[in-house]
Amino acid sequence: MDTFISRKRPRLSNASEEPKQNSSDPCEDTTDTKLAILLSLFPAIKQDELLDILVSCEGSVENVAELLSTKDATAGTPASKKRTAVASLCGIQTSLSSHVFTTSEDGSMRPMHEHARKKNLSPPKKGKTLHLYSPEDIAAYTPCTIIHNFLPAKEADALLLELLDESKHFSRYDFQLFNRAVHSPHTYAVYVSTPEEHRQQTSEYTYGGTSRSNVRQATPKLRSVSRQVQKIVNSEINKRIRDVYPDGKKLKYQSPKEWRPNAAFVNCYDGPTESVGYHSDKLTYLGPHPVIGSLSLGVAREFRVRRIVPRDEDETVEEEEEEEEGEGEDLGINKLSPGSNYTRNQTSSAARADAQGQISIHLPHNSLLVMHAEMQEEWKHSIAPAQTISPHPISGNRRINITYRWCRDTLNPRYTPRCKCGEHTILRCVQRKHETRGRYMWMCHGGLTPGKEGCSFFQWAEFDDDGDPVWGKQTIQDEAPTLANFSASQ
């Protein structure tokens, strides 16, 4: 197939435009390709200077083109001054594949991304990290959708200020792992709509083996923004079903109902070292194939994902060890006085990420990331620590992250099984063992409660096609109260 690079100036993206859903192939967006485009546009500038400016623009060809097309650039402004001017630019890279053309089957020339979405994309290579910036590339390579500049700038800043003030009431939490005390490396709070839900979250719902004490009422702006999150997330769900899933149908166990956020976990990462290891979010109250809307505010951080690769059946012991490791990672903890189990798990986790490669997604201020239905069962994600970060004018070194979630009414803790030791069970999906991969199970979680030991309780979980539990002969005597939708409770 013949390929050539379009010589016309790249079209600058409009922040108010809805992100395209066409897939593209970042493997075409190599540094050499970027430099080739820039050299064709600005032949009078030396290649090493173009490379310096490209690096300072975080790999964005369009920002380089915009910068060099100004009057100062045409007048021969030194490269050092050009790099200084870049600091005020957004730094969001759009896909170069829209500027790379291929010959289609009918002989016409079409953008590369239109061809890329029709072929299977190669995963990142062993030991490599594939950095993605554009919405097209993120949608093509991961089960995620990103919307940059999600809220009007003033509204995003107001929400950030509101939650920075709220963060004074955030706290860390302690529990045990591998018989050692552990704590979260960042502060957090859980937000719900009504006083009754506050009571439920502090007495009935459990996370990591314990009930949450730091539960707060949804703030006015947090509640207001949830309307927009709900609208966009449902729109993106429908697009993914139509354009990506087989036969244009939802996944098995995925709910056909409208996604309605009724709880939010708000985390504050203060400084570059606060991070969360690779994990999958717990399914206990979300159910199979959940969708999560994650809004980032303040300092930009790096969100890394990797696909879960099944193992041979004789590696059951390693899988169980990773499951324990995942419990801690899901809660975003730091291990205190790590022992041999922790060290071994950390080493094996790093080896797995290196062996299959990983994908890095840049999460700037005011970006909404939609984690689609297959994310929690088939992928793991993390917030990587950073050596340095660029301070945000409002939040400084802090990042606020809101994960809007829909807790299913049918998975209220009054319905879910209790284990032999009296603790709430958790819902997990088999991710690595070939024989049972994709099945769900209820397991004891008492071992994470300080001062308690877990038991051997295990029960396969059964769901109908829409992901609602099938409780067998169990009869529910009373109707448990449901969590109110943020928007509906206004």
GROMACS .gro file of C-alpha atoms in nm, residues 206-210 282-285 316-327 411 413 415-433 436 439-449 453-463 471:
model
   66
  206THR     CA    1  -1.746  -0.185   5.286
  207TYR     CA    2  -1.432  -0.121   5.082
  208GLY     CA    3  -1.117  -0.320   5.138
  209GLY     CA    4  -1.278  -0.508   5.424
  210THR     CA    5  -1.381  -0.202   5.625
  282LYS     CA    6  -1.357  -0.369   4.272
  283LEU     CA    7  -1.685  -0.492   4.122
  284THR     CA    8  -1.871  -0.562   4.447
  285TYR     CA    9  -2.130  -0.285   4.412
  316THR     CA   10  -0.244  -2.077   4.005
  317VAL     CA   11  -0.021  -1.991   4.299
  318GLU     CA   12   0.120  -1.687   4.122
  319GLU     CA   13  -0.232  -1.576   4.034
  320GLU     CA   14  -0.339  -1.596   4.396
  321GLU     CA   15  -0.035  -1.394   4.501
  322GLU     CA   16  -0.117  -1.129   4.243
  323GLU     CA   17  -0.476  -1.117   4.364
  324GLU     CA   18  -0.350  -1.026   4.709
  325GLU     CA   19  -0.120  -0.768   4.558
  326GLY     CA   20  -0.410  -0.628   4.358
  327GLU     CA   21  -0.616  -0.579   4.671
  411LEU     CA   22  -2.594  -0.533   4.447
  413PRO     CA   23  -2.483  -0.492   5.058
  415TYR     CA   24  -2.827  -0.868   4.930
  416THR     CA   25  -2.465  -0.977   4.879
  417PRO     CA   26  -2.336  -1.292   5.055
  418ARG     CA   27  -2.164  -1.288   5.393
  419CYS     CA   28  -1.866  -1.512   5.450
  420LYS     CA   29  -1.815  -1.758   5.736
  421CYS     CA   30  -1.638  -1.498   5.951
  422GLY     CA   31  -1.934  -1.259   5.920
  423GLU     CA   32  -1.766  -1.006   5.692
  424HIS     CA   33  -1.901  -0.876   5.362
  425THR     CA   34  -1.774  -1.069   5.062
  426ILE     CA   35  -1.628  -0.901   4.758
  427LEU     CA   36  -1.702  -0.968   4.391
  428ARG     CA   37  -1.408  -1.056   4.171
  429CYS     CA   38  -1.354  -1.173   3.815
  430VAL     CA   39  -1.111  -1.450   3.720
  431GLN     CA   40  -0.860  -1.273   3.499
  432ARG     CA   41  -0.565  -1.506   3.439
  433LYS     CA   42  -0.661  -1.872   3.465
  436THR     CA   43  -1.234  -2.012   3.434
  439ARG     CA   44  -1.625  -1.606   3.560
  440TYR     CA   45  -1.718  -1.410   3.871
  441MET     CA   46  -1.683  -1.515   4.234
  442TRP     CA   47  -1.776  -1.402   4.584
  443MET     CA   48  -1.480  -1.420   4.822
  444CYS     CA   49  -1.401  -1.343   5.184
  445HIS     CA   50  -1.229  -1.012   5.242
  446GLY     CA   51  -1.190  -1.029   5.618
  447GLY     CA   52  -0.814  -1.062   5.593
  448LEU     CA   53  -0.787  -0.692   5.509
  449THR     CA   54  -0.969  -0.583   5.824
  453GLU     CA   55  -0.830  -1.309   5.977
  454GLY     CA   56  -1.009  -1.415   5.663
  455CYS     CA   57  -1.185  -1.745   5.608
  456SER     CA   58  -1.205  -1.985   5.314
  457PHE     CA   59  -1.548  -1.873   5.191
  458PHE     CA   60  -1.589  -1.900   4.813
  459GLN     CA   61  -1.899  -1.895   4.595
  460TRP     CA   62  -1.933  -1.861   4.219
  461ALA     CA   63  -2.143  -1.556   4.126
  462GLU     CA   64  -2.417  -1.595   3.866
  463PHE     CA   65  -2.560  -1.309   3.660
  471TRP     CA   66  -2.948  -1.539   4.375
   0.00000   0.00000   0.00000
